[in-house]
PDB file as gemmi writes it, atoms N, CA and C in Angstrom:
CRYST1    1.000    1.000    1.000  90.00  90.00  90.00 P 1                      
ATOM      1  N   ARG A   1     -18.974 -60.993 -12.966  1.00  0.00           N  
ATOM      2  CA  ARG A   1     -19.801 -59.878 -12.790  1.00  0.00           C  
ATOM      3  C   ARG A   1     -19.826 -59.019 -14.010  1.00  0.00           C  
ATOM      4  N   LEU A   2     -18.591 -58.737 -14.499  1.00  0.00           N  
ATOM      5  CA  LEU A   2     -18.506 -57.928 -15.673  1.00  0.00           C  
ATOM      6  C   LEU A   2     -19.311 -58.400 -16.857  1.00  0.00           C  
ATOM      7  N   MET A   3     -19.337 -59.643 -17.026  1.00  0.00           N  
ATOM      8  CA  MET A   3     -20.077 -60.202 -18.124  1.00  0.00           C  
ATOM      9  C   MET A   3     -21.589 -60.047 -17.915  1.00  0.00           C  
ATOM     10  N   LEU A   4     -22.069 -60.143 -16.705  1.00  0.00           N  
ATOM     11  CA  LEU A   4     -23.508 -59.908 -16.411  1.00  0.00           C  
ATOM     12  C   LEU A   4     -23.814 -58.467 -16.783  1.00  0.00           C  
ATOM     13  N   VAL A   5     -22.998 -57.574 -16.273  1.00  0.00           N  
ATOM     14  CA  VAL A   5     -23.219 -56.187 -16.582  1.00  0.00           C  
ATOM     15  C   VAL A   5     -23.262 -55.739 -18.050  1.00  0.00           C  
ATOM     16  N   ALA A   6     -22.390 -56.501 -18.755  1.00  0.00           N  
ATOM     17  CA  ALA A   6     -22.290 -56.333 -20.242  1.00  0.00           C  
ATOM     18  C   ALA A   6     -23.452 -56.875 -21.010  1.00  0.00           C  
ATOM     19  N   MET A   7     -24.060 -58.083 -20.458  1.00  0.00           N  
ATOM     20  CA  MET A   7     -25.117 -58.791 -21.200  1.00  0.00           C  
ATOM     21  C   MET A   7     -26.473 -58.532 -20.670  1.00  0.00           C  
ATOM     22  N   VAL A   8     -26.719 -58.111 -19.501  1.00  0.00           N  
ATOM     23  CA  VAL A   8     -28.011 -57.957 -18.933  1.00  0.00           C  
ATOM     24  C   VAL A   8     -28.440 -56.482 -19.074  1.00  0.00           C  
ATOM     25  N   PRO A   9     -29.668 -56.247 -19.487  1.00  0.00           N  
ATOM     26  CA  PRO A   9     -30.261 -54.885 -19.499  1.00  0.00           C  
ATOM     27  C   PRO A   9     -30.151 -54.120 -18.131  1.00  0.00           C  
ATOM     28  N   LEU A  10     -29.968 -52.927 -18.333  1.00  0.00           N  
ATOM     29  CA  LEU A  10     -29.844 -52.147 -16.985  1.00  0.00           C  
ATOM     30  C   LEU A  10     -30.866 -52.300 -15.902  1.00  0.00           C  
ATOM     31  N   ALA A  11     -32.141 -52.484 -16.486  1.00  0.00           N  
ATOM     32  CA  ALA A  11     -33.189 -52.572 -15.545  1.00  0.00           C  
ATOM     33  C   ALA A  11     -33.205 -53.925 -14.701  1.00  0.00           C  
ATOM     34  N   LEU A  12     -32.532 -54.918 -15.288  1.00  0.00           N  
ATOM     35  CA  LEU A  12     -32.471 -56.267 -14.759  1.00  0.00           C  
ATOM     36  C   LEU A  12     -31.182 -56.572 -14.067  1.00  0.00           C  
ATOM     37  N   GLN A  13     -30.198 -55.666 -14.102  1.00  0.00           N  
ATOM     38  CA  GLN A  13     -28.817 -55.973 -13.540  1.00  0.00           C  
ATOM     39  C   GLN A  13     -28.772 -56.279 -11.997  1.00  0.00           C  
ATOM     40  N   ARG A  14     -29.570 -55.508 -11.274  1.00  0.00           N  
ATOM     41  CA  ARG A  14     -29.632 -55.694  -9.932  1.00  0.00           C  
ATOM     42  C   ARG A  14     -29.956 -57.175  -9.554  1.00  0.00           C  
ATOM     43  N   GLU A  15     -31.058 -57.545 -10.134  1.00  0.00           N  
ATOM     44  CA  GLU A  15     -31.514 -58.916  -9.885  1.00  0.00           C  
ATOM     45  C   GLU A  15     -30.577 -60.030 -10.322  1.00  0.00           C  
ATOM     46  N   ALA A  16     -29.906 -59.714 -11.523  1.00  0.00           N  
ATOM     47  CA  ALA A  16     -28.948 -60.724 -12.055  1.00  0.00           C  
ATOM     48  C   ALA A  16     -27.757 -60.888 -11.185  1.00  0.00           C  
ATOM     49  N   LEU A  17     -27.335 -59.689 -10.628  1.00  0.00           N  
ATOM     50  CA  LEU A  17     -26.124 -59.770  -9.800  1.00  0.00           C  
ATOM     51  C   LEU A  17     -26.504 -60.395  -8.345  1.00  0.00           C  
ATOM     52  N   ALA A  18     -27.789 -60.229  -7.916  1.00  0.00           N  
ATOM     53  CA  ALA A  18     -28.162 -60.826  -6.748  1.00  0.00           C  
ATOM     54  C   ALA A  18     -28.233 -62.345  -6.939  1.00  0.00           C  
ATOM     55  N   TRP A  19     -28.751 -62.874  -8.066  1.00  0.00           N  
ATOM     56  CA  TRP A  19     -28.740 -64.281  -8.283  1.00  0.00           C  
ATOM     57  C   TRP A  19     -27.298 -64.819  -8.392  1.00  0.00           C  
ATOM     58  N   GLN A  20     -26.426 -64.126  -9.021  1.00  0.00           N  
ATOM     59  CA  GLN A  20     -25.037 -64.577  -9.108  1.00  0.00           C  
ATOM     60  C   GLN A  20     -24.447 -64.645  -7.746  1.00  0.00           C  
ATOM     61  N   ARG A  21     -24.662 -63.752  -6.894  1.00  0.00           N  
ATOM     62  CA  ARG A  21     -24.090 -63.718  -5.538  1.00  0.00           C  
ATOM     63  C   ARG A  21     -24.693 -64.831  -4.746  1.00  0.00           C  
ATOM     64  N   SER A  22     -25.937 -65.087  -4.853  1.00  0.00           N  
ATOM     65  CA  SER A  22     -26.709 -66.078  -4.098  1.00  0.00           C  
ATOM     66  C   SER A  22     -26.147 -67.518  -4.510  1.00  0.00           C  
ATOM     67  N   THR A  23     -25.912 -67.676  -5.802  1.00  0.00           N  
ATOM     68  CA  THR A  23     -25.386 -69.023  -6.196  1.00  0.00           C  
ATOM     69  C   THR A  23     -23.965 -69.187  -5.833  1.00  0.00           C  
ATOM     70  N   ALA A  24     -23.217 -68.150  -5.812  1.00  0.00           N  
ATOM     71  CA  ALA A  24     -21.839 -68.283  -5.388  1.00  0.00           C  
ATOM     72  C   ALA A  24     -21.716 -68.506  -3.875  1.00  0.00           C  
ATOM     73  N   ASN A  25     -22.597 -67.915  -3.119  1.00  0.00           N  
ATOM     74  CA  ASN A  25     -22.605 -68.081  -1.671  1.00  0.00           C  
ATOM     75  C   ASN A  25     -23.064 -69.561  -1.298  1.00  0.00           C  
ATOM     76  N   LEU A  26     -24.064 -70.020  -2.126  1.00  0.00           N  
ATOM     77  CA  LEU A  26     -24.537 -71.429  -1.917  1.00  0.00           C  
ATOM     78  C   LEU A  26     -23.451 -72.461  -2.271  1.00  0.00           C  
ATOM     79  N   GLY A  27     -22.631 -72.196  -3.287  1.00  0.00           N  
ATOM     80  CA  GLY A  27     -21.442 -72.983  -3.623  1.00  0.00           C  
ATOM     81  C   GLY A  27     -20.484 -72.947  -2.515  1.00  0.00           C  
ATOM     82  N   LEU A  28     -20.160 -71.842  -1.934  1.00  0.00           N  
ATOM     83  CA  LEU A  28     -19.223 -71.775  -0.937  1.00  0.00           C  
ATOM     84  C   LEU A  28     -19.612 -72.553   0.316  1.00  0.00           C  
ATOM     85  N   VAL A  29     -20.894 -72.347   0.670  1.00  0.00           N  
ATOM     86  CA  VAL A  29     -21.395 -73.164   1.877  1.00  0.00           C  
ATOM     87  C   VAL A  29     -21.303 -74.694   1.578  1.00  0.00           C  
ATOM     88  N   ALA A  30     -21.705 -75.107   0.475  1.00  0.00           N  
ATOM     89  CA  ALA A  30     -21.652 -76.542   0.100  1.00  0.00           C  
ATOM     90  C   ALA A  30     -20.286 -77.079  -0.009  1.00  0.00           C  
ATOM     91  N   SER A  31     -19.316 -76.252  -0.474  1.00  0.00           N  
ATOM     92  CA  SER A  31     -17.887 -76.776  -0.564  1.00  0.00           C  
ATOM     93  C   SER A  31     -17.282 -76.793   0.752  1.00  0.00           C  
ATOM     94  N   PHE A  32     -17.578 -75.814   1.693  1.00  0.00           N  
ATOM     95  CA  PHE A  32     -16.964 -75.807   2.992  1.00  0.00           C  
ATOM     96  C   PHE A  32     -17.457 -76.907   3.733  1.00  0.00           C  
ATOM     97  N   SER A  33     -18.766 -77.252   3.649  1.00  0.00           N  
ATOM     98  CA  SER A  33     -19.432 -78.307   4.404  1.00  0.00           C  
ATOM     99  C   SER A  33     -18.887 -79.646   3.878  1.00  0.00           C  
ATOM    100  N   LEU A  34     -18.699 -79.831   2.660  1.00  0.00           N  
ATOM    101  CA  LEU A  34     -18.139 -81.155   2.027  1.00  0.00           C  
ATOM    102  C   LEU A  34     -16.727 -81.177   2.483  1.00  0.00           C  
ATOM    103  N   GLY A  35     -15.965 -80.173   2.506  1.00  0.00           N  
ATOM    104  CA  GLY A  35     -14.536 -80.198   2.898  1.00  0.00           C  
ATOM    105  C   GLY A  35     -14.441 -80.591   4.348  1.00  0.00           C  
ATOM    106  N   ALA A  36     -15.281 -80.047   5.173  1.00  0.00           N  
ATOM    107  CA  ALA A  36     -15.239 -80.316   6.569  1.00  0.00           C  
ATOM    108  C   ALA A  36     -15.613 -81.744   6.836  1.00  0.00           C  
ATOM    109  N   LEU A  37     -16.569 -82.345   6.096  1.00  0.00           N  
ATOM    110  CA  LEU A  37     -16.963 -83.739   6.163  1.00  0.00           C  
ATOM    111  C   LEU A  37     -15.826 -84.678   5.766  1.00  0.00           C  
ATOM    112  N   LEU A  38     -15.269 -84.354   4.613  1.00  0.00           N  
ATOM    113  CA  LEU A  38     -14.369 -85.317   4.179  1.00  0.00           C  
ATOM    114  C   LEU A  38     -12.838 -84.985   4.293  1.00  0.00           C  
ATOM    115  N   GLY A  39     -12.588 -83.875   4.898  1.00  0.00           N  
ATOM    116  CA  GLY A  39     -11.238 -83.393   5.022  1.00  0.00           C  
ATOM    117  C   GLY A  39     -10.343 -84.212   5.947  1.00  0.00           C  
ATOM    118  N   GLY A  40     -10.982 -84.910   6.993  1.00  0.00           N  
ATOM    119  CA  GLY A  40     -10.134 -85.590   7.912  1.00  0.00           C  
ATOM    120  C   GLY A  40      -9.485 -86.859   7.346  1.00  0.00           C  
ATOM    121  N   ASN A  41     -10.323 -87.773   6.817  1.00  0.00           N  
ATOM    122  CA  ASN A  41      -9.760 -88.995   6.357  1.00  0.00           C  
ATOM    123  C   ASN A  41      -9.950 -89.364   4.896  1.00  0.00           C  
ATOM    124  N   HIS A  42     -10.577 -88.486   4.150  1.00  0.00           N  
ATOM    125  CA  HIS A  42     -10.740 -88.749   2.719  1.00  0.00           C  
ATOM    126  C   HIS A  42     -10.298 -87.605   1.824  1.00  0.00           C  
ATOM    127  N   VAL A  43      -9.073 -87.222   2.019  1.00  0.00           N  
ATOM    128  CA  VAL A  43      -8.525 -86.085   1.237  1.00  0.00           C  
ATOM    129  C   VAL A  43      -8.474 -86.447  -0.201  1.00  0.00           C  
ATOM    130  N   ALA A  44      -8.226 -87.801  -0.689  1.00  0.00           N  
ATOM    131  CA  ALA A  44      -8.098 -88.067  -2.041  1.00  0.00           C  
ATOM    132  C   ALA A  44      -9.385 -87.887  -2.641  1.00  0.00           C  
ATOM    133  N   TRP A  45     -10.536 -88.150  -1.967  1.00  0.00           N  
ATOM    134  CA  TRP A  45     -11.824 -87.922  -2.609  1.00  0.00           C  
ATOM    135  C   TRP A  45     -12.042 -86.535  -2.823  1.00  0.00           C  
ATOM    136  N   LEU A  46     -11.540 -85.588  -1.976  1.00  0.00           N  
ATOM    137  CA  LEU A  46     -11.704 -84.245  -2.159  1.00  0.00           C  
ATOM    138  C   LEU A  46     -11.007 -83.733  -3.294  1.00  0.00           C  
ATOM    139  N   LEU A  47      -9.751 -84.197  -3.633  1.00  0.00           N  
ATOM    140  CA  LEU A  47      -8.977 -83.965  -4.724  1.00  0.00           C  
ATOM    141  C   LEU A  47      -9.632 -84.383  -6.020  1.00  0.00           C  
ATOM    142  N   TRP A  48     -10.106 -85.555  -6.051  1.00  0.00           N  
ATOM    143  CA  TRP A  48     -10.810 -86.062  -7.198  1.00  0.00           C  
ATOM    144  C   TRP A  48     -12.065 -85.316  -7.544  1.00  0.00           C  
ATOM    145  N   MET A  49     -12.854 -84.981  -6.462  1.00  0.00           N  
ATOM    146  CA  MET A  49     -14.085 -84.272  -6.707  1.00  0.00           C  
ATOM    147  C   MET A  49     -13.713 -82.775  -7.218  1.00  0.00           C  
ATOM    148  N   ASP A  50     -12.644 -82.209  -6.701  1.00  0.00           N  
ATOM    149  CA  ASP A  50     -12.156 -80.878  -7.188  1.00  0.00           C  
ATOM    150  C   ASP A  50     -11.754 -80.991  -8.648  1.00  0.00           C  
ATOM    151  N   ALA A  51     -11.087 -81.925  -9.065  1.00  0.00           N  
ATOM    152  CA  ALA A  51     -10.649 -82.106 -10.422  1.00  0.00           C  
ATOM    153  C   ALA A  51     -11.846 -82.311 -11.330  1.00  0.00           C  
ATOM    154  N   ALA A  52     -12.808 -83.186 -10.858  1.00  0.00           N  
ATOM    155  CA  ALA A  52     -13.936 -83.382 -11.780  1.00  0.00           C  
ATOM    156  C   ALA A  52     -14.871 -82.074 -11.810  1.00  0.00           C  
ATOM    157  N   ALA A  53     -14.981 -81.374 -10.798  1.00  0.00           N  
ATOM    158  CA  ALA A  53     -15.731 -80.122 -10.725  1.00  0.00           C  
ATOM    159  C   ALA A  53     -15.085 -79.063 -11.679  1.00  0.00           C  
ATOM    160  N   SER A  54     -13.744 -78.972 -11.673  1.00  0.00           N  
ATOM    161  CA  SER A  54     -12.990 -78.091 -12.553  1.00  0.00           C  
ATOM    162  C   SER A  54     -13.279 -78.442 -13.985  1.00  0.00           C  
ATOM    163  N   ALA A  55     -13.095 -79.667 -14.252  1.00  0.00           N  
ATOM    164  CA  ALA A  55     -13.316 -80.085 -15.660  1.00  0.00           C  
ATOM    165  C   ALA A  55     -14.743 -79.879 -16.083  1.00  0.00           C  
ATOM    166  N   LEU A  56     -15.704 -80.128 -15.202  1.00  0.00           N  
ATOM    167  CA  LEU A  56     -17.166 -79.928 -15.618  1.00  0.00           C  
ATOM    168  C   LEU A  56     -17.397 -78.373 -15.897  1.00  0.00           C  
ATOM    169  N   ALA A  57     -16.885 -77.566 -14.963  1.00  0.00           N  
ATOM    170  CA  ALA A  57     -16.888 -76.124 -15.136  1.00  0.00           C  
ATOM    171  C   ALA A  57     -16.218 -75.629 -16.469  1.00  0.00           C  
ATOM    172  N   ALA A  58     -15.228 -76.172 -16.846  1.00  0.00           N  
ATOM    173  CA  ALA A  58     -14.519 -75.786 -18.097  1.00  0.00           C  
ATOM    174  C   ALA A  58     -15.355 -76.195 -19.241  1.00  0.00           C  
ATOM    175  N   VAL A  59     -15.884 -77.391 -19.203  1.00  0.00           N  
ATOM    176  CA  VAL A  59     -16.775 -77.834 -20.377  1.00  0.00           C  
ATOM    177  C   VAL A  59     -17.937 -76.968 -20.361  1.00  0.00           C  
ATOM    178  N   LEU A  60     -18.634 -76.690 -19.352  1.00  0.00           N  
ATOM    179  CA  LEU A  60     -19.882 -75.921 -19.392  1.00  0.00           C  
ATOM    180  C   LEU A  60     -19.597 -74.502 -19.782  1.00  0.00           C  
ATOM    181  N   ALA A  61     -18.569 -73.894 -19.370  1.00  0.00           N  
ATOM    182  CA  ALA A  61     -18.152 -72.500 -19.824  1.00  0.00           C  
ATOM    183  C   ALA A  61     -17.873 -72.562 -21.228  1.00  0.00           C  
ATOM    184  N   TRP A  62     -17.164 -73.511 -21.866  1.00  0.00           N  
ATOM    185  CA  TRP A  62     -16.850 -73.537 -23.210  1.00  0.00           C  
ATOM    186  C   TRP A  62     -18.057 -73.671 -24.006  1.00  0.00           C  
ATOM    187  N   ARG A  63     -19.082 -74.523 -23.557  1.00  0.00           N  
ATOM    188  CA  ARG A  63     -20.231 -74.725 -24.333  1.00  0.00           C  
ATOM    189  C   ARG A  63     -21.384 -73.705 -24.300  1.00  0.00           C  
ATOM    190  N   LEU A  64     -21.522 -73.147 -23.033  1.00  0.00           N  
ATOM    191  CA  LEU A  64     -22.743 -72.373 -22.628  1.00  0.00           C  
ATOM    192  C   LEU A  64     -22.486 -70.853 -22.750  1.00  0.00           C  
ATOM    193  N   LEU A  65     -21.278 -70.414 -22.340  1.00  0.00           N  
ATOM    194  CA  LEU A  65     -20.963 -68.993 -22.329  1.00  0.00           C  
ATOM    195  C   LEU A  65     -20.822 -68.384 -23.748  1.00  0.00           C  
ATOM    196  N   PRO A  66     -21.454 -67.284 -23.950  1.00  0.00           N  
ATOM    197  CA  PRO A  66     -21.313 -66.649 -25.263  1.00  0.00           C  
ATOM    198  C   PRO A  66     -19.996 -65.838 -25.274  1.00  0.00           C  
ATOM    199  N   THR A  67     -19.608 -65.610 -26.571  1.00  0.00           N  
ATOM    200  CA  THR A  67     -18.385 -64.780 -26.755  1.00  0.00           C  
ATOM    201  C   THR A  67     -18.865 -63.269 -26.633  1.00  0.00           C  
ATOM    202  N   ALA A  68     -18.252 -62.583 -25.677  1.00  0.00           N  
ATOM    203  CA  ALA A  68     -18.630 -61.191 -25.448  1.00  0.00           C  
ATOM    204  C   ALA A  68     -17.885 -60.321 -26.372  1.00  0.00           C  
ATOM    205  N   GLN A  69     -18.586 -59.381 -26.876  1.00  0.00           N  
ATOM    206  CA  GLN A  69     -17.921 -58.322 -27.662  1.00  0.00           C  
ATOM    207  C   GLN A  69     -17.565 -57.140 -26.780  1.00  0.00           C  
ATOM    208  N   VAL A  70     -16.405 -56.785 -26.725  1.00  0.00           N  
ATOM    209  CA  VAL A  70     -15.918 -55.774 -25.925  1.00  0.00           C  
ATOM    210  C   VAL A  70     -15.635 -54.484 -26.647  1.00  0.00           C  
ATOM    211  N   ALA A  71     -16.106 -53.383 -26.219  1.00  0.00           N  
ATOM    212  CA  ALA A  71     -15.972 -52.147 -26.915  1.00  0.00           C  
ATOM    213  C   ALA A  71     -14.509 -51.588 -26.691  1.00  0.00           C  
ATOM    214  N   THR A  72     -13.976 -51.140 -27.674  1.00  0.00           N  
ATOM    215  CA  THR A  72     -12.616 -50.493 -27.548  1.00  0.00           C  
ATOM    216  C   THR A  72     -12.746 -48.981 -27.156  1.00  0.00           C  
ATOM    217  N   ALA A  73     -12.044 -48.666 -26.194  1.00  0.00           N  
ATOM    218  CA  ALA A  73     -11.917 -47.246 -25.866  1.00  0.00           C  
ATOM    219  C   ALA A  73     -11.499 -46.347 -27.074  1.00  0.00           C  
ATOM    220  N   PRO A  74     -12.063 -45.141 -27.284  1.00  0.00           N  
ATOM    221  CA  PRO A  74     -11.757 -44.320 -28.402  1.00  0.00           C  
ATOM    222  C   PRO A  74     -10.283 -43.888 -28.430  1.00  0.00           C  
ATOM    223  N   TRP A  75      -9.690 -43.838 -27.316  1.00  0.00           N  
ATOM    224  CA  TRP A  75      -8.232 -43.275 -27.297  1.00  0.00           C  
ATOM    225  C   TRP A  75      -7.264 -44.481 -27.374  1.00  0.00           C  
ATOM    226  N   ALA A  76      -7.771 -45.796 -27.398  1.00  0.00           N  
ATOM    227  CA  ALA A  76      -6.773 -46.922 -27.512  1.00  0.00           C  
ATOM    228  C   ALA A  76      -6.401 -47.166 -28.808  1.00  0.00           C  
ATOM    229  N   THR A  77      -5.116 -47.539 -28.910  1.00  0.00           N  
ATOM    230  CA  THR A  77      -4.514 -47.815 -30.273  1.00  0.00           C  
ATOM    231  C   THR A  77      -4.732 -49.343 -30.578  1.00  0.00           C  
ATOM    232  N   SER A  78      -4.503 -49.682 -31.879  1.00  0.00           N  
ATOM    233  CA  SER A  78      -4.851 -51.008 -32.210  1.00  0.00           C  
ATOM    234  C   SER A  78      -3.822 -51.996 -31.676  1.00  0.00           C  
ATOM    235  N   ALA A  79      -2.563 -51.529 -31.545  1.00  0.00           N  
ATOM    236  CA  ALA A  79      -1.553 -52.442 -31.026  1.00  0.00           C  
ATOM    237  C   ALA A  79      -0.765 -51.708 -29.957  1.00  0.00           C  
ATOM    238  N   PRO A  80      -0.492 -52.436 -28.728  1.00  0.00           N  
ATOM    239  CA  PRO A  80       0.200 -51.727 -27.676  1.00  0.00           C  
ATOM    240  C   PRO A  80       1.613 -51.481 -28.029  1.00  0.00           C  
ATOM    241  N   THR A  81       2.216 -50.451 -27.598  1.00  0.00           N  
ATOM    242  CA  THR A  81       3.596 -50.216 -27.742  1.00  0.00           C  
ATOM    243  C   THR A  81       4.295 -50.185 -26.435  1.00  0.00           C  
ATOM    244  N   PHE A  82       5.415 -50.861 -26.513  1.00  0.00           N  
ATOM    245  CA  PHE A  82       6.228 -50.969 -25.173  1.00  0.00           C  
ATOM    246  C   PHE A  82       7.560 -50.238 -25.335  1.00  0.00           C  
ATOM    247  N   PRO A  83       8.014 -49.581 -24.289  1.00  0.00           N  
ATOM    248  CA  PRO A  83       9.160 -48.792 -24.435  1.00  0.00           C  
ATOM    249  C   PRO A  83      10.471 -49.685 -24.562  1.00  0.00           C  
TER     250      PRO A  83                                                      
END                                                                             
């Protein structure tokens, strides 16, 4: 959500956040349904599909997501100091 707020113009943020929530909800419904169908006798399938989905998500994020520039707060120092 923070990346959307940082990257999407203010006038379009509400719609962008709505699309993000909708796709997240769809993913949850699909995953719960698939888990209910395969959870009884096919746990190994679930684990393999989870591993494949995680690997695919990592590759897509690495390739498609831009590098966000984060503004530094005016009062922040360049290096943190610890007591």
